[in-house]
Amino acid sequence: MRLILCEERPTILGMSQDLWVAGQRHNDREPGELLAVFRQLRQANLSLWRQMTPADLKRTGLHNERGEESLGIMLKMNAGHDLSHLDQIQRYLHAIENPQSV
């Protein structure tokens, strides 16, 4: 998102979620710490999205797996991605609070 705002049609690289988690040792970190990081990153991203103009949302980058993507499309994808993570957090919290139901 930030590259697209700053450069003309930059290359956007896909990545392996499993390697991303392992490389940053997310599974070794405390859940509260991960939640704090998620909140901070989400707040920073939301602040940036709110400042975008219609012209910004038309800017594009070239994803190495999916092809050309506009910031408008990325906004929709990121909204769904956030909702997925929020649902995941809720399920984990429920499992911690109700271990017998897992």
Short mmCIF file of C-alpha atoms in Angstrom, two decimals:
data_model
loop_
_atom_site.label_atom_id
_atom_site.label_comp_id
_atom_site.label_asym_id
_atom_site.label_seq_id
_atom_site.Cartn_x
_atom_site.Cartn_y
_atom_site.Cartn_z
CA MET A 1 0.00 0.00 0.00
CA ARG A 2 2.71 2.46 0.98
CA LEU A 3 4.85 1.58 -2.05
CA ILE A 4 1.92 2.22 -4.38
CA LEU A 5 1.36 5.64 -2.83
CA CYS A 6 5.03 6.56 -3.26
CA GLU A 7 6.08 4.90 -6.54
CA GLU A 8 4.60 4.39 -9.99
CA ARG A 9 3.38 0.79 -10.47
CA PRO A 10 5.82 -0.85 -8.04
CA THR A 11 6.24 -4.61 -7.88
CA ILE A 12 4.34 -6.15 -4.96
CA LEU A 13 5.75 -9.46 -3.77
CA GLY A 14 3.61 -12.28 -2.46
CA MET A 15 4.88 -14.26 0.50
CA SER A 16 4.34 -17.50 2.37
CA GLN A 17 2.24 -16.94 5.49
CA ASP A 18 3.88 -19.89 7.24
CA LEU A 19 7.39 -18.59 6.53
CA TRP A 20 6.32 -15.08 7.62
CA VAL A 21 5.09 -16.42 10.99
CA ALA A 22 8.11 -18.68 11.50
CA GLY A 23 10.68 -16.08 10.46
CA GLN A 24 9.33 -13.55 12.95
CA ARG A 25 8.79 -16.20 15.63
CA HIS A 26 5.17 -15.16 16.11
CA ASN A 27 4.30 -18.55 17.61
CA ASP A 28 6.89 -17.96 20.36
CA ARG A 29 5.41 -14.61 21.39
CA GLU A 30 2.79 -13.86 24.01
CA PRO A 31 -0.75 -13.47 22.65
CA GLY A 32 -1.12 -10.09 24.37
CA GLU A 33 1.98 -8.81 22.62
CA LEU A 34 0.70 -10.01 19.24
CA LEU A 35 -2.66 -8.38 19.88
CA ALA A 36 -0.97 -5.07 20.74
CA VAL A 37 1.07 -5.21 17.53
CA PHE A 38 -2.06 -6.05 15.50
CA ARG A 39 -3.91 -3.08 17.03
CA GLN A 40 -1.04 -0.68 16.31
CA LEU A 41 -0.61 -1.82 12.72
CA ARG A 42 -4.35 -1.81 12.09
CA GLN A 43 -4.68 1.72 13.51
CA ALA A 44 -1.79 2.99 11.36
CA ASN A 45 -3.29 1.39 8.25
CA LEU A 46 -6.78 2.74 8.95
CA SER A 47 -5.38 6.22 9.43
CA LEU A 48 -3.61 6.03 6.09
CA TRP A 49 -6.69 4.62 4.30
CA ARG A 50 -8.84 7.47 5.66
CA GLN A 51 -6.49 10.05 4.13
CA MET A 52 -6.58 8.57 0.64
CA THR A 53 -8.25 10.42 -2.17
CA PRO A 54 -10.23 8.85 -5.02
CA ALA A 55 -7.13 9.39 -7.22
CA ASP A 56 -4.99 7.52 -4.66
CA LEU A 57 -7.38 4.55 -4.76
CA LYS A 58 -6.85 4.28 -8.53
CA ARG A 59 -3.06 3.98 -8.18
CA THR A 60 -1.77 0.50 -8.99
CA GLY A 61 1.04 -1.89 -8.28
CA LEU A 62 1.98 -5.11 -10.03
CA HIS A 63 1.59 -8.15 -7.78
CA ASN A 64 3.95 -10.95 -8.81
CA GLU A 65 1.18 -13.59 -8.46
CA ARG A 66 -2.12 -11.75 -9.04
CA GLY A 67 -1.14 -9.08 -11.56
CA GLU A 68 -2.13 -5.43 -11.45
CA GLU A 69 -3.94 -4.30 -8.30
CA SER A 70 -5.28 -0.89 -7.40
CA LEU A 71 -5.31 0.56 -3.91
CA GLY A 72 -9.12 0.45 -4.13
CA ILE A 73 -9.00 -3.34 -4.59
CA MET A 74 -6.37 -3.65 -1.86
CA LEU A 75 -8.61 -1.69 0.52
CA LYS A 76 -11.38 -4.25 0.06
CA MET A 77 -8.96 -7.17 0.40
CA ASN A 78 -7.41 -5.71 3.56
CA ALA A 79 -10.82 -5.11 5.12
CA GLY A 80 -11.68 -8.77 4.63
CA HIS A 81 -8.24 -9.79 5.89
CA ASP A 82 -8.71 -7.74 9.07
CA LEU A 83 -12.14 -9.28 9.65
CA SER A 84 -10.61 -12.73 9.24
CA HIS A 85 -7.96 -11.95 11.86
CA LEU A 86 -10.54 -10.47 14.24
CA ASP A 87 -12.61 -13.65 13.92
CA GLN A 88 -9.49 -15.74 14.51
CA ILE A 89 -8.70 -13.76 17.68
CA GLN A 90 -12.27 -14.23 18.95
CA ARG A 91 -12.05 -18.00 18.38
CA TYR A 92 -8.72 -18.21 20.24
CA LEU A 93 -10.09 -16.19 23.16
CA HIS A 94 -13.17 -18.41 23.31
CA ALA A 95 -10.95 -21.53 23.33
CA ILE A 96 -8.84 -20.10 26.18
CA GLU A 97 -11.91 -19.15 28.21
CA ASN A 98 -13.75 -22.43 27.46
CA PRO A 99 -11.11 -25.17 27.07
CA GLN A 100 -13.70 -27.91 27.52
CA SER A 101 -15.50 -26.84 24.33
CA VAL A 102 -12.44 -27.28 22.09
#
